[in-house]
């Protein structure tokens, strides 16, 4: 019998047991719900079964409050009864609140680099350095993209455009749904001859003109799109590429093998396999797949994907 795809909210102490169980028996795909600091999707990895990114249960030896929940000395959390509910993933992704809750969250975040990175502004230098090396490697490929025009999707206040994209492209457009961030970006690039176009729109509604961009840069934002909207987004972006143009995706990947829903900012973190499945459905191919280096332990692993349409569009 077909089982519905579902989302389950687990305490951290119960997550290990759940992961072990689903390896033993057939189980419908599920999504673990967590609450964690947001910040343009730069987040800690909440999967305790991954010793590379989280402290052991023994190391969590003091009682602390984390996101409004009290954690005991053995790492178990006391959670409210309404937090242990089972939610159908189709309902979550079809619910308009998936988008409206995210918009409401970002409206409360200060228009600063620290705000964009969830209080981890010091990560910005390493992030830009990794992206710069990756972008330079793309330009060295056979039939590389040009340096004419790029678009920064989910641009926030323009951090990536300022420190990376405007150094490599003659023109850079910004797409950001939060009006406060767009206003700050306009101030940041006042007088710039390279950065002149600002689109205040969610990526689910962004539709570039065909044959416009050499590089479409998407970083720490695609977790705010449903699976269906992400596939559609990729298809529209493919149409917006110039010949030899590419889509660059830089996103967190979950180490649990499951999609993880963060209800604080209403976003999902997908495992790499899920991202690649959506890429495949959108008829894109991966030209380069690289891990972001030199990030602190405890954060999600960040992967960079260089994508190109499988078929030349007309």
PDB file of C-alpha atoms in Angstrom:
ATOM      1  CA  UNK A   1       0.000   0.000   0.000  1.00  0.00           C
ATOM      2  CA  UNK A   2       1.243   3.506  -0.763  1.00  0.00           C
ATOM      3  CA  UNK A   3       2.237   5.428   2.367  1.00  0.00           C
ATOM      4  CA  UNK A   4       1.923   9.218   2.519  1.00  0.00           C
ATOM      5  CA  UNK A   5       5.131  11.200   2.884  1.00  0.00           C
ATOM      6  CA  UNK A   6       5.206  12.595   6.393  1.00  0.00           C
ATOM      7  CA  UNK A   7       7.062  14.915   8.734  1.00  0.00           C
ATOM      8  CA  UNK A   8       7.877  13.975  12.306  1.00  0.00           C
ATOM      9  CA  UNK A   9       9.136  16.279  15.074  1.00  0.00           C
ATOM     10  CA  UNK A  10      11.637  14.438  17.294  1.00  0.00           C
ATOM     11  CA  UNK A  11      13.449  15.432  20.432  1.00  0.00           C
ATOM     12  CA  UNK A  12      17.191  15.375  19.879  1.00  0.00           C
ATOM     13  CA  UNK A  13      17.487  12.448  22.272  1.00  0.00           C
ATOM     14  CA  UNK A  14      15.064  10.376  20.216  1.00  0.00           C
ATOM     15  CA  UNK A  15      16.597  11.148  16.838  1.00  0.00           C
ATOM     16  CA  UNK A  16      19.363   8.535  17.053  1.00  0.00           C
ATOM     17  CA  UNK A  17      16.835   5.807  17.779  1.00  0.00           C
ATOM     18  CA  UNK A  18      14.641   6.891  14.875  1.00  0.00           C
ATOM     19  CA  UNK A  19      17.514   6.910  12.396  1.00  0.00           C
ATOM     20  CA  UNK A  20      18.582   3.436  13.503  1.00  0.00           C
ATOM     21  CA  UNK A  21      15.049   2.132  13.128  1.00  0.00           C
ATOM     22  CA  UNK A  22      14.503   3.405   9.595  1.00  0.00           C
ATOM     23  CA  UNK A  23      17.675   1.635   8.534  1.00  0.00           C
ATOM     24  CA  UNK A  24      16.203  -1.645   9.720  1.00  0.00           C
ATOM     25  CA  UNK A  25      12.688  -1.501   8.313  1.00  0.00           C
ATOM     26  CA  UNK A  26      10.859  -0.086   5.339  1.00  0.00           C
ATOM     27  CA  UNK A  27       9.573   3.316   6.339  1.00  0.00           C
ATOM     28  CA  UNK A  28       7.948   6.134   4.371  1.00  0.00           C
ATOM     29  CA  UNK A  29      10.297   9.080   3.794  1.00  0.00           C
ATOM     30  CA  UNK A  30       9.962  11.614   6.558  1.00  0.00           C
ATOM     31  CA  UNK A  31      11.105  15.060   7.474  1.00  0.00           C
ATOM     32  CA  UNK A  32      12.579  15.847  10.879  1.00  0.00           C
ATOM     33  CA  UNK A  33      11.401  19.140  12.337  1.00  0.00           C
ATOM     34  CA  UNK A  34      13.896  21.269  14.210  1.00  0.00           C
ATOM     35  CA  UNK A  35      14.046  24.783  15.492  1.00  0.00           C
ATOM     36  CA  UNK A  36      17.431  26.429  15.054  1.00  0.00           C
ATOM     37  CA  UNK A  37      18.895  29.878  14.511  1.00  0.00           C
ATOM     38  CA  UNK A  38      18.119  31.108  11.019  1.00  0.00           C
ATOM     39  CA  UNK A  39      20.191  33.481   8.977  1.00  0.00           C
ATOM     40  CA  UNK A  40      20.053  33.048   5.209  1.00  0.00           C
ATOM     41  CA  UNK A  41      20.038  29.315   5.931  1.00  0.00           C
ATOM     42  CA  UNK A  42      23.507  29.185   7.542  1.00  0.00           C
ATOM     43  CA  UNK A  43      22.660  26.839  10.409  1.00  0.00           C
ATOM     44  CA  UNK A  44      23.972  24.254  12.852  1.00  0.00           C
ATOM     45  CA  UNK A  45      23.555  20.596  11.933  1.00  0.00           C
ATOM     46  CA  UNK A  46      21.062  19.214  14.434  1.00  0.00           C
ATOM     47  CA  UNK A  47      21.615  15.532  13.650  1.00  0.00           C
ATOM     48  CA  UNK A  48      23.235  14.101  16.749  1.00  0.00           C
ATOM     49  CA  UNK A  49      24.116  10.806  15.067  1.00  0.00           C
ATOM     50  CA  UNK A  50      26.812  12.624  13.056  1.00  0.00           C
ATOM     51  CA  UNK A  51      29.858  12.782  15.360  1.00  0.00           C
ATOM     52  CA  UNK A  52      31.730  15.040  12.953  1.00  0.00           C
ATOM     53  CA  UNK A  53      29.376  17.953  13.415  1.00  0.00           C
ATOM     54  CA  UNK A  54      27.743  17.645  16.810  1.00  0.00           C
ATOM     55  CA  UNK A  55      28.919  17.022  20.395  1.00  0.00           C
ATOM     56  CA  UNK A  56      28.300  13.590  21.872  1.00  0.00           C
ATOM     57  CA  UNK A  57      25.538  13.062  24.387  1.00  0.00           C
ATOM     58  CA  UNK A  58      28.181  12.743  27.102  1.00  0.00           C
ATOM     59  CA  UNK A  59      29.643  16.135  26.176  1.00  0.00           C
ATOM     60  CA  UNK A  60      26.278  17.826  26.622  1.00  0.00           C
ATOM     61  CA  UNK A  61      26.621  17.603  30.381  1.00  0.00           C
ATOM     62  CA  UNK A  62      24.944  20.779  31.548  1.00  0.00           C
ATOM     63  CA  UNK A  63      21.325  21.842  31.594  1.00  0.00           C
ATOM     64  CA  UNK A  64      20.580  24.693  29.206  1.00  0.00           C
ATOM     65  CA  UNK A  65      17.698  26.347  27.458  1.00  0.00           C
ATOM     66  CA  UNK A  66      17.802  26.048  23.681  1.00  0.00           C
ATOM     67  CA  UNK A  67      15.144  27.767  21.586  1.00  0.00           C
ATOM     68  CA  UNK A  68      12.709  27.764  24.489  1.00  0.00           C
ATOM     69  CA  UNK A  69      13.173  24.070  25.372  1.00  0.00           C
ATOM     70  CA  UNK A  70      14.993  22.808  28.436  1.00  0.00           C
ATOM     71  CA  UNK A  71      17.676  20.205  27.803  1.00  0.00           C
ATOM     72  CA  UNK A  72      18.585  17.851  30.646  1.00  0.00           C
ATOM     73  CA  UNK A  73      22.053  16.618  31.604  1.00  0.00           C
ATOM     74  CA  UNK A  74      21.830  13.514  29.414  1.00  0.00           C
ATOM     75  CA  UNK A  75      20.969  15.488  26.287  1.00  0.00           C
ATOM     76  CA  UNK A  76      17.255  14.696  26.318  1.00  0.00           C
ATOM     77  CA  UNK A  77      14.878  17.584  25.752  1.00  0.00           C
ATOM     78  CA  UNK A  78      11.570  18.111  27.463  1.00  0.00           C
ATOM     79  CA  UNK A  79       9.189  19.060  24.667  1.00  0.00           C
ATOM     80  CA  UNK A  80       5.617  20.210  24.615  1.00  0.00           C
ATOM     81  CA  UNK A  81       3.015  17.656  23.617  1.00  0.00           C
ATOM     82  CA  UNK A  82       2.048  19.652  20.519  1.00  0.00           C
ATOM     83  CA  UNK A  83       5.663  19.476  19.281  1.00  0.00           C
ATOM     84  CA  UNK A  84       5.587  15.701  18.791  1.00  0.00           C
ATOM     85  CA  UNK A  85       2.981  15.754  16.055  1.00  0.00           C
ATOM     86  CA  UNK A  86       3.102  13.940  12.715  1.00  0.00           C
ATOM     87  CA  UNK A  87       2.581  16.275   9.761  1.00  0.00           C
ATOM     88  CA  UNK A  88       2.007  15.341   6.144  1.00  0.00           C
ATOM     89  CA  UNK A  89       4.754  16.877   4.006  1.00  0.00           C
ATOM     90  CA  UNK A  90       2.325  17.541   1.159  1.00  0.00           C
ATOM     91  CA  UNK A  91       0.209  19.621   3.505  1.00  0.00           C
ATOM     92  CA  UNK A  92       3.245  21.572   4.705  1.00  0.00           C
ATOM     93  CA  UNK A  93       4.391  22.400   1.184  1.00  0.00           C
ATOM     94  CA  UNK A  94       0.917  23.229  -0.077  1.00  0.00           C
ATOM     95  CA  UNK A  95       0.098  25.399   2.917  1.00  0.00           C
ATOM     96  CA  UNK A  96       0.469  29.103   1.976  1.00  0.00           C
ATOM     97  CA  UNK A  97       1.954  29.592   5.448  1.00  0.00           C
ATOM     98  CA  UNK A  98       5.147  27.898   4.224  1.00  0.00           C
ATOM     99  CA  UNK A  99       5.873  31.101   2.303  1.00  0.00           C
ATOM    100  CA  UNK A 100       4.090  33.670   4.454  1.00  0.00           C
ATOM    101  CA  UNK A 101       5.776  32.453   7.658  1.00  0.00           C
ATOM    102  CA  UNK A 102       9.195  32.721   6.003  1.00  0.00           C
ATOM    103  CA  UNK A 103       8.450  36.236   4.805  1.00  0.00           C
ATOM    104  CA  UNK A 104       7.296  37.236   8.279  1.00  0.00           C
ATOM    105  CA  UNK A 105      10.466  35.785   9.810  1.00  0.00           C
ATOM    106  CA  UNK A 106      12.830  37.686   7.507  1.00  0.00           C
ATOM    107  CA  UNK A 107      10.914  40.905   8.096  1.00  0.00           C
ATOM    108  CA  UNK A 108      12.173  40.715  11.712  1.00  0.00           C
ATOM    109  CA  UNK A 109      15.855  40.262  10.789  1.00  0.00           C
ATOM    110  CA  UNK A 110      18.201  43.292  10.746  1.00  0.00           C
ATOM    111  CA  UNK A 111      19.572  44.293   7.347  1.00  0.00           C
ATOM    112  CA  UNK A 112      23.193  43.560   8.254  1.00  0.00           C
ATOM    113  CA  UNK A 113      25.765  40.928   7.327  1.00  0.00           C
ATOM    114  CA  UNK A 114      25.326  39.435  10.783  1.00  0.00           C
ATOM    115  CA  UNK A 115      21.581  39.326  10.205  1.00  0.00           C
ATOM    116  CA  UNK A 116      22.038  37.609   6.852  1.00  0.00           C
ATOM    117  CA  UNK A 117      24.243  34.964   8.466  1.00  0.00           C
ATOM    118  CA  UNK A 118      22.291  34.337  11.656  1.00  0.00           C
ATOM    119  CA  UNK A 119      24.853  35.950  13.950  1.00  0.00           C
ATOM    120  CA  UNK A 120      27.739  34.211  12.197  1.00  0.00           C
ATOM    121  CA  UNK A 121      29.025  37.193  10.270  1.00  0.00           C
ATOM    122  CA  UNK A 122      32.598  36.056  10.819  1.00  0.00           C
ATOM    123  CA  UNK A 123      31.901  33.159   8.419  1.00  0.00           C
ATOM    124  CA  UNK A 124      31.489  35.576   5.511  1.00  0.00           C
ATOM    125  CA  UNK A 125      35.197  35.751   4.599  1.00  0.00           C
ATOM    126  CA  UNK A 126      35.562  31.962   4.375  1.00  0.00           C
ATOM    127  CA  UNK A 127      32.301  31.716   2.466  1.00  0.00           C
ATOM    128  CA  UNK A 128      33.333  34.292  -0.134  1.00  0.00           C
ATOM    129  CA  UNK A 129      36.801  32.757  -0.457  1.00  0.00           C
ATOM    130  CA  UNK A 130      35.328  29.323  -1.196  1.00  0.00           C
ATOM    131  CA  UNK A 131      32.842  30.769  -3.669  1.00  0.00           C
ATOM    132  CA  UNK A 132      35.523  32.799  -5.419  1.00  0.00           C
ATOM    133  CA  UNK A 133      37.726  29.736  -5.924  1.00  0.00           C
ATOM    134  CA  UNK A 134      34.724  27.757  -7.160  1.00  0.00           C
ATOM    135  CA  UNK A 135      33.642  30.458  -9.603  1.00  0.00           C
ATOM    136  CA  UNK A 136      37.178  30.774 -10.979  1.00  0.00           C
ATOM    137  CA  UNK A 137      37.231  27.011 -11.551  1.00  0.00           C
ATOM    138  CA  UNK A 138      33.976  27.337 -13.517  1.00  0.00           C
ATOM    139  CA  UNK A 139      35.548  29.957 -15.765  1.00  0.00           C
ATOM    140  CA  UNK A 140      38.354  27.489 -16.504  1.00  0.00           C
ATOM    141  CA  UNK A 141      35.963  24.811 -17.791  1.00  0.00           C
ATOM    142  CA  UNK A 142      35.623  23.970 -21.445  1.00  0.00           C
ATOM    143  CA  UNK A 143      32.983  26.311 -22.941  1.00  0.00           C
ATOM    144  CA  UNK A 144      32.799  28.444 -19.795  1.00  0.00           C
ATOM    145  CA  UNK A 145      30.151  31.075 -19.084  1.00  0.00           C
ATOM    146  CA  UNK A 146      30.867  34.690 -19.971  1.00  0.00           C
ATOM    147  CA  UNK A 147      31.512  37.603 -17.632  1.00  0.00           C
ATOM    148  CA  UNK A 148      28.693  39.804 -18.896  1.00  0.00           C
ATOM    149  CA  UNK A 149      25.747  39.514 -16.468  1.00  0.00           C
ATOM    150  CA  UNK A 150      24.885  37.587 -13.309  1.00  0.00           C
ATOM    151  CA  UNK A 151      21.921  37.539 -10.968  1.00  0.00           C
ATOM    152  CA  UNK A 152      22.092  37.092  -7.195  1.00  0.00           C
ATOM    153  CA  UNK A 153      19.003  35.101  -6.136  1.00  0.00           C
ATOM    154  CA  UNK A 154      17.915  35.587  -2.544  1.00  0.00           C
ATOM    155  CA  UNK A 155      20.433  38.411  -2.401  1.00  0.00           C
ATOM    156  CA  UNK A 156      19.523  39.877   0.963  1.00  0.00           C
ATOM    157  CA  UNK A 157      21.439  43.143   1.327  1.00  0.00           C
ATOM    158  CA  UNK A 158      23.834  42.199  -1.485  1.00  0.00           C
ATOM    159  CA  UNK A 159      26.675  40.626   0.509  1.00  0.00           C
ATOM    160  CA  UNK A 160      27.558  38.116  -2.229  1.00  0.00           C
ATOM    161  CA  UNK A 161      27.171  40.675  -5.000  1.00  0.00           C
ATOM    162  CA  UNK A 162      29.438  43.142  -3.212  1.00  0.00           C
ATOM    163  CA  UNK A 163      32.266  40.776  -2.323  1.00  0.00           C
ATOM    164  CA  UNK A 164      32.074  38.280  -5.195  1.00  0.00           C
ATOM    165  CA  UNK A 165      29.808  38.768  -8.194  1.00  0.00           C
ATOM    166  CA  UNK A 166      30.536  42.392  -9.081  1.00  0.00           C
ATOM    167  CA  UNK A 167      34.224  41.506  -9.249  1.00  0.00           C
ATOM    168  CA  UNK A 168      33.590  38.920 -11.976  1.00  0.00           C
ATOM    169  CA  UNK A 169      30.709  40.372 -14.001  1.00  0.00           C
ATOM    170  CA  UNK A 170      29.975  43.587 -15.856  1.00  0.00           C
ATOM    171  CA  UNK A 171      26.406  43.700 -14.532  1.00  0.00           C
ATOM    172  CA  UNK A 172      24.745  42.055 -11.525  1.00  0.00           C
ATOM    173  CA  UNK A 173      21.020  42.004 -10.756  1.00  0.00           C
ATOM    174  CA  UNK A 174      19.619  41.350  -7.281  1.00  0.00           C
ATOM    175  CA  UNK A 175      16.469  39.355  -6.477  1.00  0.00           C
ATOM    176  CA  UNK A 176      15.150  39.538  -2.912  1.00  0.00           C
ATOM    177  CA  UNK A 177      11.603  39.365  -1.539  1.00  0.00           C
ATOM    178  CA  UNK A 178      12.225  41.352   1.666  1.00  0.00           C
ATOM    179  CA  UNK A 179      11.684  45.048   0.950  1.00  0.00           C
ATOM    180  CA  UNK A 180      13.867  46.089   3.893  1.00  0.00           C
ATOM    181  CA  UNK A 181      16.813  44.159   2.478  1.00  0.00           C
ATOM    182  CA  UNK A 182      16.261  45.530  -1.026  1.00  0.00           C
ATOM    183  CA  UNK A 183      16.205  49.078   0.341  1.00  0.00           C
ATOM    184  CA  UNK A 184      19.481  48.459   2.177  1.00  0.00           C
ATOM    185  CA  UNK A 185      21.014  46.920  -0.961  1.00  0.00           C
ATOM    186  CA  UNK A 186      20.032  49.985  -2.998  1.00  0.00           C
ATOM    187  CA  UNK A 187      21.814  52.147  -0.439  1.00  0.00           C
ATOM    188  CA  UNK A 188      24.855  49.872  -0.511  1.00  0.00           C
ATOM    189  CA  UNK A 189      25.144  50.092  -4.290  1.00  0.00           C
ATOM    190  CA  UNK A 190      24.095  53.710  -4.726  1.00  0.00           C
ATOM    191  CA  UNK A 191      26.033  55.128  -7.655  1.00  0.00           C
ATOM    192  CA  UNK A 192      27.227  51.721  -8.859  1.00  0.00           C
ATOM    193  CA  UNK A 193      27.388  51.277 -12.616  1.00  0.00           C
ATOM    194  CA  UNK A 194      27.386  47.481 -12.273  1.00  0.00           C
ATOM    195  CA  UNK A 195      24.492  46.951  -9.878  1.00  0.00           C
ATOM    196  CA  UNK A 196      21.390  48.760 -11.072  1.00  0.00           C
ATOM    197  CA  UNK A 197      18.525  46.258 -11.206  1.00  0.00           C
ATOM    198  CA  UNK A 198      16.713  45.211  -8.012  1.00  0.00           C
ATOM    199  CA  UNK A 199      13.734  42.826  -8.076  1.00  0.00           C
ATOM    200  CA  UNK A 200      11.650  42.621  -4.905  1.00  0.00           C
ATOM    201  CA  UNK A 201      10.019  39.244  -5.507  1.00  0.00           C
ATOM    202  CA  UNK A 202      10.137  35.715  -4.133  1.00  0.00           C
ATOM    203  CA  UNK A 203      12.043  33.188  -6.223  1.00  0.00           C
ATOM    204  CA  UNK A 204       8.861  31.178  -6.760  1.00  0.00           C
ATOM    205  CA  UNK A 205       7.663  34.154  -8.809  1.00  0.00           C
ATOM    206  CA  UNK A 206      10.935  35.294 -10.414  1.00  0.00           C
ATOM    207  CA  UNK A 207      10.878  34.813 -14.168  1.00  0.00           C
ATOM    208  CA  UNK A 208      13.918  36.228 -16.002  1.00  0.00           C
ATOM    209  CA  UNK A 209      13.888  37.145 -19.657  1.00  0.00           C
ATOM    210  CA  UNK A 210      15.309  34.410 -21.902  1.00  0.00           C
ATOM    211  CA  UNK A 211      19.002  34.511 -22.787  1.00  0.00           C
ATOM    212  CA  UNK A 212      19.865  37.057 -20.086  1.00  0.00           C
ATOM    213  CA  UNK A 213      22.391  35.671 -17.622  1.00  0.00           C
ATOM    214  CA  UNK A 214      25.842  34.107 -17.792  1.00  0.00           C
ATOM    215  CA  UNK A 215      25.584  32.943 -14.167  1.00  0.00           C
ATOM    216  CA  UNK A 216      22.545  32.600 -11.927  1.00  0.00           C
ATOM    217  CA  UNK A 217      23.799  32.442  -8.328  1.00  0.00           C
ATOM    218  CA  UNK A 218      21.531  30.847  -5.677  1.00  0.00           C
ATOM    219  CA  UNK A 219      22.884  30.615  -2.141  1.00  0.00           C
ATOM    220  CA  UNK A 220      21.205  29.693   1.148  1.00  0.00           C
ATOM    221  CA  UNK A 221      17.763  30.429  -0.243  1.00  0.00           C
ATOM    222  CA  UNK A 222      16.406  27.391  -2.120  1.00  0.00           C
ATOM    223  CA  UNK A 223      15.303  25.766   1.136  1.00  0.00           C
ATOM    224  CA  UNK A 224      12.531  28.356   1.116  1.00  0.00           C
ATOM    225  CA  UNK A 225      11.016  26.812  -2.024  1.00  0.00           C
ATOM    226  CA  UNK A 226       8.769  23.765  -2.069  1.00  0.00           C
ATOM    227  CA  UNK A 227       9.993  20.811  -4.125  1.00  0.00           C
ATOM    228  CA  UNK A 228       7.564  21.596  -6.932  1.00  0.00           C
ATOM    229  CA  UNK A 229       8.447  25.281  -6.980  1.00  0.00           C
ATOM    230  CA  UNK A 230      12.162  24.492  -6.899  1.00  0.00           C
ATOM    231  CA  UNK A 231      11.851  22.279  -9.977  1.00  0.00           C
ATOM    232  CA  UNK A 232       9.866  24.988 -11.742  1.00  0.00           C
ATOM    233  CA  UNK A 233      12.413  27.591 -10.653  1.00  0.00           C
ATOM    234  CA  UNK A 234      15.261  25.575 -12.160  1.00  0.00           C
ATOM    235  CA  UNK A 235      13.375  25.246 -15.432  1.00  0.00           C
ATOM    236  CA  UNK A 236      12.735  28.995 -15.635  1.00  0.00           C
ATOM    237  CA  UNK A 237      16.340  29.808 -14.759  1.00  0.00           C
ATOM    238  CA  UNK A 238      17.545  27.465 -17.517  1.00  0.00           C
ATOM    239  CA  UNK A 239      15.528  29.525 -19.978  1.00  0.00           C
ATOM    240  CA  UNK A 240      17.128  32.683 -18.614  1.00  0.00           C
ATOM    241  CA  UNK A 241      20.687  31.511 -19.321  1.00  0.00           C
ATOM    242  CA  UNK A 242      22.860  32.722 -22.168  1.00  0.00           C
ATOM    243  CA  UNK A 243      24.698  30.078 -24.247  1.00  0.00           C
ATOM    244  CA  UNK A 244      27.244  28.384 -21.949  1.00  0.00           C
ATOM    245  CA  UNK A 245      25.496  29.981 -18.982  1.00  0.00           C
ATOM    246  CA  UNK A 246      25.259  28.077 -15.681  1.00  0.00           C
ATOM    247  CA  UNK A 247      23.231  27.987 -12.484  1.00  0.00           C
ATOM    248  CA  UNK A 248      25.309  27.868  -9.304  1.00  0.00           C
ATOM    249  CA  UNK A 249      23.635  26.444  -6.213  1.00  0.00           C
ATOM    250  CA  UNK A 250      25.296  26.776  -2.812  1.00  0.00           C
ATOM    251  CA  UNK A 251      23.226  25.181  -0.077  1.00  0.00           C
ATOM    252  CA  UNK A 252      23.338  23.360   3.223  1.00  0.00           C
ATOM    253  CA  UNK A 253      22.867  19.595   2.968  1.00  0.00           C
ATOM    254  CA  UNK A 254      21.465  17.513   5.800  1.00  0.00           C
ATOM    255  CA  UNK A 255      23.591  14.685   7.149  1.00  0.00           C
ATOM    256  CA  UNK A 256      20.578  12.641   8.295  1.00  0.00           C
ATOM    257  CA  UNK A 257      19.557  11.577   4.796  1.00  0.00           C
ATOM    258  CA  UNK A 258      16.201  13.209   5.452  1.00  0.00           C
ATOM    259  CA  UNK A 259      14.653  16.565   4.688  1.00  0.00           C
ATOM    260  CA  UNK A 260      14.754  18.702   7.826  1.00  0.00           C
ATOM    261  CA  UNK A 261      12.125  21.383   8.353  1.00  0.00           C
ATOM    262  CA  UNK A 262      12.950  24.437  10.421  1.00  0.00           C
ATOM    263  CA  UNK A 263       9.720  26.011  11.535  1.00  0.00           C
ATOM    264  CA  UNK A 264      11.496  29.074  12.949  1.00  0.00           C
ATOM    265  CA  UNK A 265      12.172  30.472   9.459  1.00  0.00           C
ATOM    266  CA  UNK A 266       9.895  28.044   7.571  1.00  0.00           C
ATOM    267  CA  UNK A 267      12.571  26.429   5.429  1.00  0.00           C
ATOM    268  CA  UNK A 268      13.828  22.960   4.634  1.00  0.00           C
ATOM    269  CA  UNK A 269      17.338  21.540   4.487  1.00  0.00           C
ATOM    270  CA  UNK A 270      17.523  18.743   1.948  1.00  0.00           C
ATOM    271  CA  UNK A 271      20.007  15.880   1.760  1.00  0.00           C
ATOM    272  CA  UNK A 272      22.263  16.049  -1.272  1.00  0.00           C
ATOM    273  CA  UNK A 273      20.423  13.140  -2.886  1.00  0.00           C
ATOM    274  CA  UNK A 274      17.129  15.061  -2.753  1.00  0.00           C
ATOM    275  CA  UNK A 275      18.689  18.158  -4.295  1.00  0.00           C
ATOM    276  CA  UNK A 276      20.148  16.072  -7.109  1.00  0.00           C
ATOM    277  CA  UNK A 277      16.806  14.344  -7.679  1.00  0.00           C
ATOM    278  CA  UNK A 278      15.121  17.717  -8.207  1.00  0.00           C
ATOM    279  CA  UNK A 279      17.985  18.817 -10.473  1.00  0.00           C
ATOM    280  CA  UNK A 280      17.450  15.687 -12.543  1.00  0.00           C
ATOM    281  CA  UNK A 281      13.695  16.226 -12.772  1.00  0.00           C
ATOM    282  CA  UNK A 282      14.350  19.777 -13.978  1.00  0.00           C
ATOM    283  CA  UNK A 283      16.466  18.320 -16.801  1.00  0.00           C
ATOM    284  CA  UNK A 284      19.702  19.862 -15.589  1.00  0.00           C
ATOM    285  CA  UNK A 285      23.116  18.227 -15.347  1.00  0.00           C
ATOM    286  CA  UNK A 286      25.805  18.749 -12.714  1.00  0.00           C
ATOM    287  CA  UNK A 287      29.108  19.989 -14.112  1.00  0.00           C
ATOM    288  CA  UNK A 288      30.865  20.491 -10.791  1.00  0.00           C
ATOM    289  CA  UNK A 289      30.063  19.364  -7.253  1.00  0.00           C
ATOM    290  CA  UNK A 290      32.271  20.693  -4.468  1.00  0.00           C
ATOM    291  CA  UNK A 291      32.188  21.058  -0.686  1.00  0.00           C
ATOM    292  CA  UNK A 292      32.712  24.472   0.868  1.00  0.00           C
ATOM    293  CA  UNK A 293      36.008  24.263   2.810  1.00  0.00           C
ATOM    294  CA  UNK A 294      37.100  25.853   6.071  1.00  0.00           C
ATOM    295  CA  UNK A 295      33.780  26.173   7.841  1.00  0.00           C
ATOM    296  CA  UNK A 296      33.604  25.592  11.618  1.00  0.00           C
ATOM    297  CA  UNK A 297      32.472  22.246  12.935  1.00  0.00           C
ATOM    298  CA  UNK A 298      28.858  22.063  14.008  1.00  0.00           C
ATOM    299  CA  UNK A 299      27.365  23.676  10.896  1.00  0.00           C
ATOM    300  CA  UNK A 300      25.614  21.857   8.127  1.00  0.00           C
ATOM    301  CA  UNK A 301      27.895  20.722   5.337  1.00  0.00           C
ATOM    302  CA  UNK A 302      27.649  23.223   2.476  1.00  0.00           C
ATOM    303  CA  UNK A 303      27.842  21.997  -1.111  1.00  0.00           C
ATOM    304  CA  UNK A 304      28.276  23.938  -4.352  1.00  0.00           C
ATOM    305  CA  UNK A 305      26.712  22.651  -7.576  1.00  0.00           C
ATOM    306  CA  UNK A 306      27.324  24.028 -11.051  1.00  0.00           C
ATOM    307  CA  UNK A 307      24.291  23.196 -13.212  1.00  0.00           C
ATOM    308  CA  UNK A 308      23.591  23.417 -16.916  1.00  0.00           C
ATOM    309  CA  UNK A 309      20.564  22.428 -19.011  1.00  0.00           C
ATOM    310  CA  UNK A 310      20.813  18.965 -20.518  1.00  0.00           C
ATOM    311  CA  UNK A 311      19.263  20.240 -23.707  1.00  0.00           C
ATOM    312  CA  UNK A 312      19.954  23.497 -25.518  1.00  0.00           C
ATOM    313  CA  UNK A 313      16.930  25.743 -25.265  1.00  0.00           C
ATOM    314  CA  UNK A 314      15.639  27.687 -28.227  1.00  0.00           C
TER     315      UNK A 314
END
